[in-house]
Amino acid sequence: MKVDLNTVKKIAHLARLEFDEAGAERMQRDMTQILDWEEQLNEVDTDGIEPLTTMSSEVNVLREDKVGEHLPHDKGLLNAPQKDSDYFRVPKVLE
Amino acid sequence: MLSAEIKDKYELVVGLEVHAQLLTQSKMYTSDSTEYGNLPNTHISVITLGHPGTLPKVNRKAVEFAIKMGIACNSTITRNNIFARKNYFYPDLPKGYQITQDKDPICVGGEVPVTLPDGSKKSIALTRIHMEEDAGKSMHLAGEVDTLVDFNRAGVPLIEIVSEPDIRSSEEAYAYLVEIKKLVRYLDICDGNMEEGSLRCDANISVRLHGAPEYGKKVEVKNMNSFRNVARAIEHEFERQIALVEQGIEIISETRTFDATTGSTSGMRTKEDLNDYRYFPEPDLSPVIVSEEWLESVRAAMPSLPRELHHKFVHEFGLPEYDAGVLTDSKEIALYFETLCGLTSNYKAASNWMMGPVKSYLNELTLHISDFPISATALASLIALIDDGKVNFSVASQKIYPVMLENPDKSPLQIAQELNLIQESDEGSIKPLVESVLADNPAKVAEYKSGKKGLMGMFMGQVMKKSQGKADPKVATKLLTELLEN
């Protein structure tokens, strides 16, 4: 399946990735190749088969409603690119 | 302002999406505390923060709460539940996706019956109720270059209750929200506080000409923090959209935000203009299968619902619809009243006590019925005291009731005796009082006899005063009439 350049740009935007012209074209080629390869799966007859949603056959893996241990505040903030003593800081979202 | 004539041509169409924060101790997919009001970023874990290699695990109670709401709304409960990822980037969503339900929500269909201000009834159909997780909280402070993010709320369990576009007026929207709040509070699954954000509402609003086969383009309005504001936003959108249609301007499907100070809505400028959530099944969570047994155990633990109690109060207790409505407003009042009615058979008196002296005491001190000092048993014996003719209502409510509030351990009879309030219904002891009142007021007696029958009230007042409120009014009236008419 041929992926067009607009699709690449849309997906890049959704994934917050930026490509220059050459990069976008390379990405377009790669994505087309990947999809072409995956199209082999169309040869399998999947009529009447429920989609696979999980790799495990387990069901009802549930937790009781109990409070457990928290990540210490400073550890939680440790890897944040920007932070203060209380908050994660991100570039302003609303004007 | 649009003329009523123009407005009348159009029909308002509204569907509501209500998010209810569930009253669990821990989060939807992790064991972090859901407690509100703690220091920022202290109720967090690697799962909440979306660190790689972590595995979420579903909170059983949250599933049961969602099922409860579905049972209360007559929804069909989905047996095979699969979670889904809703993908989008926003700083309050650390994983880059929200774990929610997409194709098979836990509750499908159902309805919420509402009573409108004019007393008419309507049923608002539900599309679905699904389980999901809350996002963190972003703060955009004035003068601050950054947005500050607190993840304590991220992952708190929510149910989203989605109605069909069945709502036709702002009053209906208001009544629907009142009903939803009542339901979640009766079920004890959400505290229903819209101002604090534990209940949140988005409205999908459109207009069309009456009789038009298709719905108009819908606009989604957010950021309404009270039932009243939801109604205001709907009113505003109704007018705004009609004005556009009348001018031949196309309505754009967009998200608008409500401003409570102006009562108007405005388009939201977000950096994300492309809404493509790319839902897919959540591979980290195994399916949740609701067995017949599990469903039955949740059903068995269901409390009485407001409409069930309302029905009981009207049909078993013979109360007016109005009383039943007031008494079922809050679960705790309804349950207190139900207990009270197990202890007295004078249901109307019980209702009058609840709606009168009890409610005014609670309102005055802004107390909750759980703080009400008088037990249902004691209140029932006070009602019995009146029914037995030992005291009248005004003595009971003005003299005994206040003492009971201060001394919840004393029985009403004991208080009545101590204060010497037991009503005198013996003619022999009331007669001298009546005679002396008449003897003291010869002029008034003459006036009465010449036709001024309205003086009876004055005589009664005098007799009651002389008896210190203890004379049985029925006996006193009878004696007064006998003596005056002779």
JSON list of C-alpha atoms in Angstrom, two decimals, chain B residues 4-185:
[
{"chain": "B", "resi": 4, "resn": "ALA", "atom": "CA", "xyz": [-39.99, 34.49, 20.52]},
{"chain": "B", "resi": 5, "resn": "GLU", "atom": "CA", "xyz": [-41.48, 33.97, 17.06]},
{"chain": "B", "resi": 6, "resn": "ILE", "atom": "CA", "xyz": [-38.11, 33.11, 15.54]},
{"chain": "B", "resi": 7, "resn": "LYS", "atom": "CA", "xyz": [-37.05, 30.99, 18.50]},
{"chain": "B", "resi": 8, "resn": "ASP", "atom": "CA", "xyz": [-40.27, 29.01, 18.34]},
{"chain": "B", "resi": 9, "resn": "LYS", "atom": "CA", "xyz": [-39.44, 27.83, 14.83]},
{"chain": "B", "resi": 10, "resn": "TYR", "atom": "CA", "xyz": [-36.45, 25.93, 16.16]},
{"chain": "B", "resi": 11, "resn": "GLU", "atom": "CA", "xyz": [-35.98, 22.86, 18.26]},
{"chain": "B", "resi": 12, "resn": "LEU", "atom": "CA", "xyz": [-33.11, 22.52, 20.70]},
{"chain": "B", "resi": 13, "resn": "VAL", "atom": "CA", "xyz": [-31.30, 19.17, 20.68]},
{"chain": "B", "resi": 14, "resn": "VAL", "atom": "CA", "xyz": [-28.91, 18.36, 23.52]},
{"chain": "B", "resi": 15, "resn": "GLY", "atom": "CA", "xyz": [-26.97, 15.31, 24.60]},
{"chain": "B", "resi": 16, "resn": "LEU", "atom": "CA", "xyz": [-24.90, 15.36, 27.79]},
{"chain": "B", "resi": 17, "resn": "GLU", "atom": "CA", "xyz": [-21.66, 13.63, 28.65]},
{"chain": "B", "resi": 18, "resn": "VAL", "atom": "CA", "xyz": [-21.21, 13.39, 32.40]},
{"chain": "B", "resi": 19, "resn": "HIS", "atom": "CA", "xyz": [-17.95, 12.32, 33.98]},
{"chain": "B", "resi": 20, "resn": "ALA", "atom": "CA", "xyz": [-18.30, 11.02, 37.53]},
{"chain": "B", "resi": 21, "resn": "GLN", "atom": "CA", "xyz": [-15.23, 10.51, 39.69]},
{"chain": "B", "resi": 22, "resn": "LEU", "atom": "CA", "xyz": [-15.63, 7.22, 41.51]},
{"chain": "B", "resi": 23, "resn": "LEU", "atom": "CA", "xyz": [-15.28, 7.04, 45.29]},
{"chain": "B", "resi": 24, "resn": "THR", "atom": "CA", "xyz": [-12.62, 4.36, 45.35]},
{"chain": "B", "resi": 25, "resn": "GLN", "atom": "CA", "xyz": [-9.63, 4.48, 47.67]},
{"chain": "B", "resi": 26, "resn": "SER", "atom": "CA", "xyz": [-7.13, 3.77, 44.93]},
{"chain": "B", "resi": 27, "resn": "LYS", "atom": "CA", "xyz": [-6.80, 4.69, 41.26]},
{"chain": "B", "resi": 28, "resn": "MET", "atom": "CA", "xyz": [-8.29, 2.89, 38.25]},
{"chain": "B", "resi": 29, "resn": "TYR", "atom": "CA", "xyz": [-5.20, 0.96, 37.18]},
{"chain": "B", "resi": 30, "resn": "THR", "atom": "CA", "xyz": [-2.72, 1.48, 40.06]},
{"chain": "B", "resi": 31, "resn": "SER", "atom": "CA", "xyz": [-2.74, 1.47, 43.84]},
{"chain": "B", "resi": 32, "resn": "ASP", "atom": "CA", "xyz": [-2.04, 5.22, 44.24]},
{"chain": "B", "resi": 33, "resn": "SER", "atom": "CA", "xyz": [-4.40, 7.00, 46.59]},
{"chain": "B", "resi": 34, "resn": "THR", "atom": "CA", "xyz": [-7.27, 8.98, 45.07]},
{"chain": "B", "resi": 35, "resn": "GLU", "atom": "CA", "xyz": [-7.48, 11.31, 48.07]},
{"chain": "B", "resi": 36, "resn": "TYR", "atom": "CA", "xyz": [-8.08, 14.93, 47.14]},
{"chain": "B", "resi": 37, "resn": "GLY", "atom": "CA", "xyz": [-6.19, 17.98, 48.35]},
{"chain": "B", "resi": 38, "resn": "ASN", "atom": "CA", "xyz": [-2.71, 16.60, 48.98]},
{"chain": "B", "resi": 39, "resn": "LEU", "atom": "CA", "xyz": [0.63, 18.14, 48.10]},
{"chain": "B", "resi": 40, "resn": "PRO", "atom": "CA", "xyz": [1.17, 18.09, 44.32]},
{"chain": "B", "resi": 41, "resn": "ASN", "atom": "CA", "xyz": [2.74, 14.99, 42.80]},
{"chain": "B", "resi": 42, "resn": "THR", "atom": "CA", "xyz": [2.70, 12.89, 45.95]},
{"chain": "B", "resi": 43, "resn": "HIS", "atom": "CA", "xyz": [0.03, 10.36, 44.89]},
{"chain": "B", "resi": 44, "resn": "ILE", "atom": "CA", "xyz": [2.01, 9.08, 41.98]},
{"chain": "B", "resi": 45, "resn": "SER", "atom": "CA", "xyz": [3.66, 5.88, 40.84]},
{"chain": "B", "resi": 46, "resn": "VAL", "atom": "CA", "xyz": [5.63, 4.70, 37.84]},
{"chain": "B", "resi": 47, "resn": "ILE", "atom": "CA", "xyz": [2.33, 3.54, 36.30]},
{"chain": "B", "resi": 48, "resn": "THR", "atom": "CA", "xyz": [0.68, 6.93, 36.79]},
{"chain": "B", "resi": 49, "resn": "LEU", "atom": "CA", "xyz": [3.68, 8.68, 35.32]},
{"chain": "B", "resi": 50, "resn": "GLY", "atom": "CA", "xyz": [3.68, 6.39, 32.31]},
{"chain": "B", "resi": 51, "resn": "HIS", "atom": "CA", "xyz": [7.18, 5.02, 32.75]},
{"chain": "B", "resi": 52, "resn": "PRO", "atom": "CA", "xyz": [8.18, 2.32, 30.28]},
{"chain": "B", "resi": 53, "resn": "GLY", "atom": "CA", "xyz": [7.79, -1.29, 31.28]},
{"chain": "B", "resi": 54, "resn": "THR", "atom": "CA", "xyz": [5.02, -0.78, 33.80]},
{"chain": "B", "resi": 55, "resn": "LEU", "atom": "CA", "xyz": [1.77, -2.73, 33.82]},
{"chain": "B", "resi": 56, "resn": "PRO", "atom": "CA", "xyz": [-1.63, -1.37, 34.82]},
{"chain": "B", "resi": 57, "resn": "LYS", "atom": "CA", "xyz": [-4.10, -3.54, 36.72]},
{"chain": "B", "resi": 58, "resn": "VAL", "atom": "CA", "xyz": [-7.83, -2.90, 36.93]},
{"chain": "B", "resi": 59, "resn": "ASN", "atom": "CA", "xyz": [-9.47, -1.88, 40.21]},
{"chain": "B", "resi": 60, "resn": "ARG", "atom": "CA", "xyz": [-12.28, -4.37, 40.90]},
{"chain": "B", "resi": 61, "resn": "LYS", "atom": "CA", "xyz": [-14.35, -1.89, 42.87]},
{"chain": "B", "resi": 62, "resn": "ALA", "atom": "CA", "xyz": [-14.34, 0.65, 40.03]},
{"chain": "B", "resi": 63, "resn": "VAL", "atom": "CA", "xyz": [-15.79, -2.03, 37.75]},
{"chain": "B", "resi": 64, "resn": "GLU", "atom": "CA", "xyz": [-18.46, -2.81, 40.33]},
{"chain": "B", "resi": 65, "resn": "PHE", "atom": "CA", "xyz": [-19.33, 0.88, 40.71]},
{"chain": "B", "resi": 66, "resn": "ALA", "atom": "CA", "xyz": [-19.78, 1.18, 36.95]},
{"chain": "B", "resi": 67, "resn": "ILE", "atom": "CA", "xyz": [-22.02, -1.92, 36.96]},
{"chain": "B", "resi": 68, "resn": "LYS", "atom": "CA", "xyz": [-24.08, -0.43, 39.81]},
{"chain": "B", "resi": 69, "resn": "MET", "atom": "CA", "xyz": [-24.73, 2.72, 37.81]},
{"chain": "B", "resi": 70, "resn": "GLY", "atom": "CA", "xyz": [-25.70, 0.58, 34.82]},
{"chain": "B", "resi": 71, "resn": "ILE", "atom": "CA", "xyz": [-28.15, -1.47, 36.89]},
{"chain": "B", "resi": 72, "resn": "ALA", "atom": "CA", "xyz": [-29.66, 1.75, 38.31]},
{"chain": "B", "resi": 73, "resn": "CYS", "atom": "CA", "xyz": [-30.16, 3.07, 34.76]},
{"chain": "B", "resi": 74, "resn": "ASN", "atom": "CA", "xyz": [-31.51, -0.19, 33.35]},
{"chain": "B", "resi": 75, "resn": "SER", "atom": "CA", "xyz": [-28.54, -0.53, 31.02]},
{"chain": "B", "resi": 76, "resn": "THR", "atom": "CA", "xyz": [-27.39, -3.82, 29.54]},
{"chain": "B", "resi": 77, "resn": "ILE", "atom": "CA", "xyz": [-24.19, -4.87, 31.27]},
{"chain": "B", "resi": 78, "resn": "THR", "atom": "CA", "xyz": [-21.44, -5.92, 28.88]},
{"chain": "B", "resi": 79, "resn": "ARG", "atom": "CA", "xyz": [-20.04, -9.31, 29.83]},
{"chain": "B", "resi": 80, "resn": "ASN", "atom": "CA", "xyz": [-16.79, -9.17, 27.90]},
{"chain": "B", "resi": 81, "resn": "ASN", "atom": "CA", "xyz": [-15.03, -5.89, 28.61]},
{"chain": "B", "resi": 82, "resn": "ILE", "atom": "CA", "xyz": [-12.00, -4.83, 26.65]},
{"chain": "B", "resi": 83, "resn": "PHE", "atom": "CA", "xyz": [-10.17, -1.62, 27.39]},
{"chain": "B", "resi": 84, "resn": "ALA", "atom": "CA", "xyz": [-8.90, 0.70, 24.70]},
{"chain": "B", "resi": 85, "resn": "ARG", "atom": "CA", "xyz": [-6.22, 3.31, 24.26]},
{"chain": "B", "resi": 86, "resn": "LYS", "atom": "CA", "xyz": [-7.30, 6.76, 23.24]},
{"chain": "B", "resi": 87, "resn": "ASN", "atom": "CA", "xyz": [-4.20, 8.43, 21.90]},
{"chain": "B", "resi": 88, "resn": "TYR", "atom": "CA", "xyz": [-3.46, 12.12, 22.17]},
{"chain": "B", "resi": 89, "resn": "PHE", "atom": "CA", "xyz": [-0.72, 14.36, 23.48]},
{"chain": "B", "resi": 90, "resn": "TYR", "atom": "CA", "xyz": [-1.43, 16.70, 26.31]},
{"chain": "B", "resi": 91, "resn": "PRO", "atom": "CA", "xyz": [0.86, 17.48, 29.26]},
{"chain": "B", "resi": 92, "resn": "ASP", "atom": "CA", "xyz": [-1.67, 16.23, 31.83]},
{"chain": "B", "resi": 93, "resn": "LEU", "atom": "CA", "xyz": [-1.66, 12.78, 30.20]},
{"chain": "B", "resi": 94, "resn": "PRO", "atom": "CA", "xyz": [1.73, 11.24, 30.94]},
{"chain": "B", "resi": 95, "resn": "LYS", "atom": "CA", "xyz": [1.31, 8.04, 28.92]},
{"chain": "B", "resi": 96, "resn": "GLY", "atom": "CA", "xyz": [0.28, 9.85, 25.74]},
{"chain": "B", "resi": 97, "resn": "TYR", "atom": "CA", "xyz": [-2.94, 7.86, 25.81]},
{"chain": "B", "resi": 98, "resn": "GLN", "atom": "CA", "xyz": [-5.90, 7.42, 28.11]},
{"chain": "B", "resi": 99, "resn": "ILE", "atom": "CA", "xyz": [-7.04, 3.91, 29.01]},
{"chain": "B", "resi": 100, "resn": "THR", "atom": "CA", "xyz": [-10.77, 3.95, 28.38]},
{"chain": "B", "resi": 101, "resn": "GLN", "atom": "CA", "xyz": [-13.37, 1.78, 26.69]},
{"chain": "B", "resi": 102, "resn": "ASP", "atom": "CA", "xyz": [-14.27, 2.20, 23.07]},
{"chain": "B", "resi": 103, "resn": "LYS", "atom": "CA", "xyz": [-16.30, -0.41, 21.22]},
{"chain": "B", "resi": 104, "resn": "ASP", "atom": "CA", "xyz": [-17.75, -2.30, 24.17]},
{"chain": "B", "resi": 105, "resn": "PRO", "atom": "CA", "xyz": [-18.53, -0.01, 27.10]},
{"chain": "B", "resi": 106, "resn": "ILE", "atom": "CA", "xyz": [-19.46, -1.71, 30.37]},
{"chain": "B", "resi": 107, "resn": "CYS", "atom": "CA", "xyz": [-23.06, -0.41, 30.18]},
{"chain": "B", "resi": 108, "resn": "VAL", "atom": "CA", "xyz": [-25.02, -0.15, 26.95]},
{"chain": "B", "resi": 109, "resn": "GLY", "atom": "CA", "xyz": [-28.30, 1.74, 26.64]},
{"chain": "B", "resi": 110, "resn": "GLY", "atom": "CA", "xyz": [-30.55, 2.43, 29.58]},
{"chain": "B", "resi": 111, "resn": "GLU", "atom": "CA", "xyz": [-32.46, 5.47, 30.67]},
{"chain": "B", "resi": 112, "resn": "VAL", "atom": "CA", "xyz": [-32.78, 8.13, 33.32]},
{"chain": "B", "resi": 113, "resn": "PRO", "atom": "CA", "xyz": [-36.34, 9.17, 34.18]},
{"chain": "B", "resi": 114, "resn": "VAL", "atom": "CA", "xyz": [-36.65, 12.84, 35.10]},
{"chain": "B", "resi": 115, "resn": "THR", "atom": "CA", "xyz": [-39.41, 15.01, 36.56]},
{"chain": "B", "resi": 116, "resn": "LEU", "atom": "CA", "xyz": [-39.65, 18.50, 35.08]},
{"chain": "B", "resi": 117, "resn": "PRO", "atom": "CA", "xyz": [-40.57, 21.67, 37.01]},
{"chain": "B", "resi": 118, "resn": "ASP", "atom": "CA", "xyz": [-44.17, 21.48, 35.72]},
{"chain": "B", "resi": 119, "resn": "GLY", "atom": "CA", "xyz": [-44.48, 17.98, 37.18]},
{"chain": "B", "resi": 120, "resn": "SER", "atom": "CA", "xyz": [-44.38, 16.21, 33.82]},
{"chain": "B", "resi": 121, "resn": "LYS", "atom": "CA", "xyz": [-42.15, 13.17, 33.42]},
{"chain": "B", "resi": 122, "resn": "LYS", "atom": "CA", "xyz": [-39.76, 12.21, 30.69]},
{"chain": "B", "resi": 123, "resn": "SER", "atom": "CA", "xyz": [-37.17, 9.54, 30.18]},
{"chain": "B", "resi": 124, "resn": "ILE", "atom": "CA", "xyz": [-33.74, 10.47, 28.83]},
{"chain": "B", "resi": 125, "resn": "ALA", "atom": "CA", "xyz": [-32.16, 7.52, 27.01]},
{"chain": "B", "resi": 126, "resn": "LEU", "atom": "CA", "xyz": [-28.52, 6.66, 27.60]},
{"chain": "B", "resi": 127, "resn": "THR", "atom": "CA", "xyz": [-26.14, 5.64, 24.85]},
{"chain": "B", "resi": 128, "resn": "ARG", "atom": "CA", "xyz": [-23.53, 4.13, 27.11]},
{"chain": "B", "resi": 129, "resn": "ILE", "atom": "CA", "xyz": [-21.57, 4.29, 30.35]},
{"chain": "B", "resi": 130, "resn": "HIS", "atom": "CA", "xyz": [-17.90, 3.44, 30.13]},
{"chain": "B", "resi": 131, "resn": "MET", "atom": "CA", "xyz": [-14.95, 3.24, 32.52]},
{"chain": "B", "resi": 132, "resn": "GLU", "atom": "CA", "xyz": [-11.86, 5.36, 32.14]},
{"chain": "B", "resi": 133, "resn": "GLU", "atom": "CA", "xyz": [-9.18, 7.28, 34.01]},
{"chain": "B", "resi": 134, "resn": "ASP", "atom": "CA", "xyz": [-8.91, 10.95, 34.85]},
{"chain": "B", "resi": 135, "resn": "ALA", "atom": "CA", "xyz": [-6.08, 13.16, 33.62]},
{"chain": "B", "resi": 136, "resn": "GLY", "atom": "CA", "xyz": [-3.72, 15.18, 35.81]},
{"chain": "B", "resi": 137, "resn": "LYS", "atom": "CA", "xyz": [-4.32, 18.80, 36.59]},
{"chain": "B", "resi": 138, "resn": "SER", "atom": "CA", "xyz": [-2.63, 21.60, 34.64]},
{"chain": "B", "resi": 139, "resn": "MET", "atom": "CA", "xyz": [-2.34, 25.04, 36.09]},
{"chain": "B", "resi": 140, "resn": "HIS", "atom": "CA", "xyz": [-1.90, 28.02, 33.85]},
{"chain": "B", "resi": 141, "resn": "LEU", "atom": "CA", "xyz": [-1.00, 30.75, 36.27]},
{"chain": "B", "resi": 142, "resn": "ALA", "atom": "CA", "xyz": [-0.92, 34.37, 35.25]},
{"chain": "B", "resi": 143, "resn": "GLY", "atom": "CA", "xyz": [2.61, 35.71, 34.96]},
{"chain": "B", "resi": 144, "resn": "GLU", "atom": "CA", "xyz": [4.04, 32.21, 34.85]},
{"chain": "B", "resi": 145, "resn": "VAL", "atom": "CA", "xyz": [5.89, 31.21, 31.70]},
{"chain": "B", "resi": 146, "resn": "ASP", "atom": "CA", "xyz": [5.25, 27.50, 32.16]},
{"chain": "B", "resi": 147, "resn": "THR", "atom": "CA", "xyz": [2.22, 25.36, 32.70]},
{"chain": "B", "resi": 148, "resn": "LEU", "atom": "CA", "xyz": [2.46, 23.48, 36.02]},
{"chain": "B", "resi": 149, "resn": "VAL", "atom": "CA", "xyz": [1.29, 19.90, 36.16]},
{"chain": "B", "resi": 150, "resn": "ASP", "atom": "CA", "xyz": [0.14, 17.84, 39.14]},
{"chain": "B", "resi": 151, "resn": "PHE", "atom": "CA", "xyz": [-0.44, 14.13, 38.54]},
{"chain": "B", "resi": 152, "resn": "ASN", "atom": "CA", "xyz": [-2.24, 13.29, 41.79]},
{"chain": "B", "resi": 153, "resn": "ARG", "atom": "CA", "xyz": [-5.52, 13.14, 39.88]},
{"chain": "B", "resi": 154, "resn": "ALA", "atom": "CA", "xyz": [-4.09, 11.25, 36.91]},
{"chain": "B", "resi": 155, "resn": "GLY", "atom": "CA", "xyz": [-5.56, 7.76, 36.88]},
{"chain": "B", "resi": 156, "resn": "VAL", "atom": "CA", "xyz": [-8.45, 8.42, 39.27]},
{"chain": "B", "resi": 157, "resn": "PRO", "atom": "CA", "xyz": [-11.35, 6.21, 38.09]},
{"chain": "B", "resi": 158, "resn": "LEU", "atom": "CA", "xyz": [-14.17, 7.82, 36.17]},
{"chain": "B", "resi": 159, "resn": "ILE", "atom": "CA", "xyz": [-17.31, 6.66, 34.54]},
{"chain": "B", "resi": 160, "resn": "GLU", "atom": "CA", "xyz": [-18.55, 8.63, 31.58]},
{"chain": "B", "resi": 161, "resn": "ILE", "atom": "CA", "xyz": [-22.32, 8.63, 31.22]},
{"chain": "B", "resi": 162, "resn": "VAL", "atom": "CA", "xyz": [-23.33, 9.52, 27.67]},
{"chain": "B", "resi": 163, "resn": "SER", "atom": "CA", "xyz": [-26.95, 10.43, 26.95]},
{"chain": "B", "resi": 164, "resn": "GLU", "atom": "CA", "xyz": [-28.73, 10.23, 23.63]},
{"chain": "B", "resi": 165, "resn": "PRO", "atom": "CA", "xyz": [-29.61, 13.61, 22.07]},
{"chain": "B", "resi": 166, "resn": "ASP", "atom": "CA", "xyz": [-32.97, 13.38, 23.88]},
{"chain": "B", "resi": 167, "resn": "ILE", "atom": "CA", "xyz": [-32.86, 16.65, 25.81]},
{"chain": "B", "resi": 168, "resn": "ARG", "atom": "CA", "xyz": [-35.03, 19.44, 24.40]},
{"chain": "B", "resi": 169, "resn": "SER", "atom": "CA", "xyz": [-34.69, 22.29, 26.92]},
{"chain": "B", "resi": 170, "resn": "SER", "atom": "CA", "xyz": [-32.30, 23.64, 29.51]},
{"chain": "B", "resi": 171, "resn": "GLU", "atom": "CA", "xyz": [-34.82, 22.62, 32.21]},
{"chain": "B", "resi": 172, "resn": "GLU", "atom": "CA", "xyz": [-34.60, 19.02, 30.99]},
{"chain": "B", "resi": 173, "resn": "ALA", "atom": "CA", "xyz": [-30.81, 19.18, 31.08]},
{"chain": "B", "resi": 174, "resn": "TYR", "atom": "CA", "xyz": [-30.94, 20.52, 34.63]},
{"chain": "B", "resi": 175, "resn": "ALA", "atom": "CA", "xyz": [-33.44, 17.89, 35.77]},
{"chain": "B", "resi": 176, "resn": "TYR", "atom": "CA", "xyz": [-31.32, 15.15, 34.16]},
{"chain": "B", "resi": 177, "resn": "LEU", "atom": "CA", "xyz": [-28.20, 16.31, 36.02]},
{"chain": "B", "resi": 178, "resn": "VAL", "atom": "CA", "xyz": [-30.10, 16.48, 39.30]},
{"chain": "B", "resi": 179, "resn": "GLU", "atom": "CA", "xyz": [-31.19, 12.89, 38.73]},
{"chain": "B", "resi": 180, "resn": "ILE", "atom": "CA", "xyz": [-27.68, 11.69, 37.84]},
{"chain": "B", "resi": 181, "resn": "LYS", "atom": "CA", "xyz": [-26.30, 13.34, 40.97]},
{"chain": "B", "resi": 182, "resn": "LYS", "atom": "CA", "xyz": [-29.02, 11.77, 43.09]},
{"chain": "B", "resi": 183, "resn": "LEU", "atom": "CA", "xyz": [-28.30, 8.34, 41.59]},
{"chain": "B", "resi": 184, "resn": "VAL", "atom": "CA", "xyz": [-24.54, 8.42, 42.12]},
{"chain": "B", "resi": 185, "resn": "ARG", "atom": "CA", "xyz": [-25.06, 9.60, 45.68]}
]
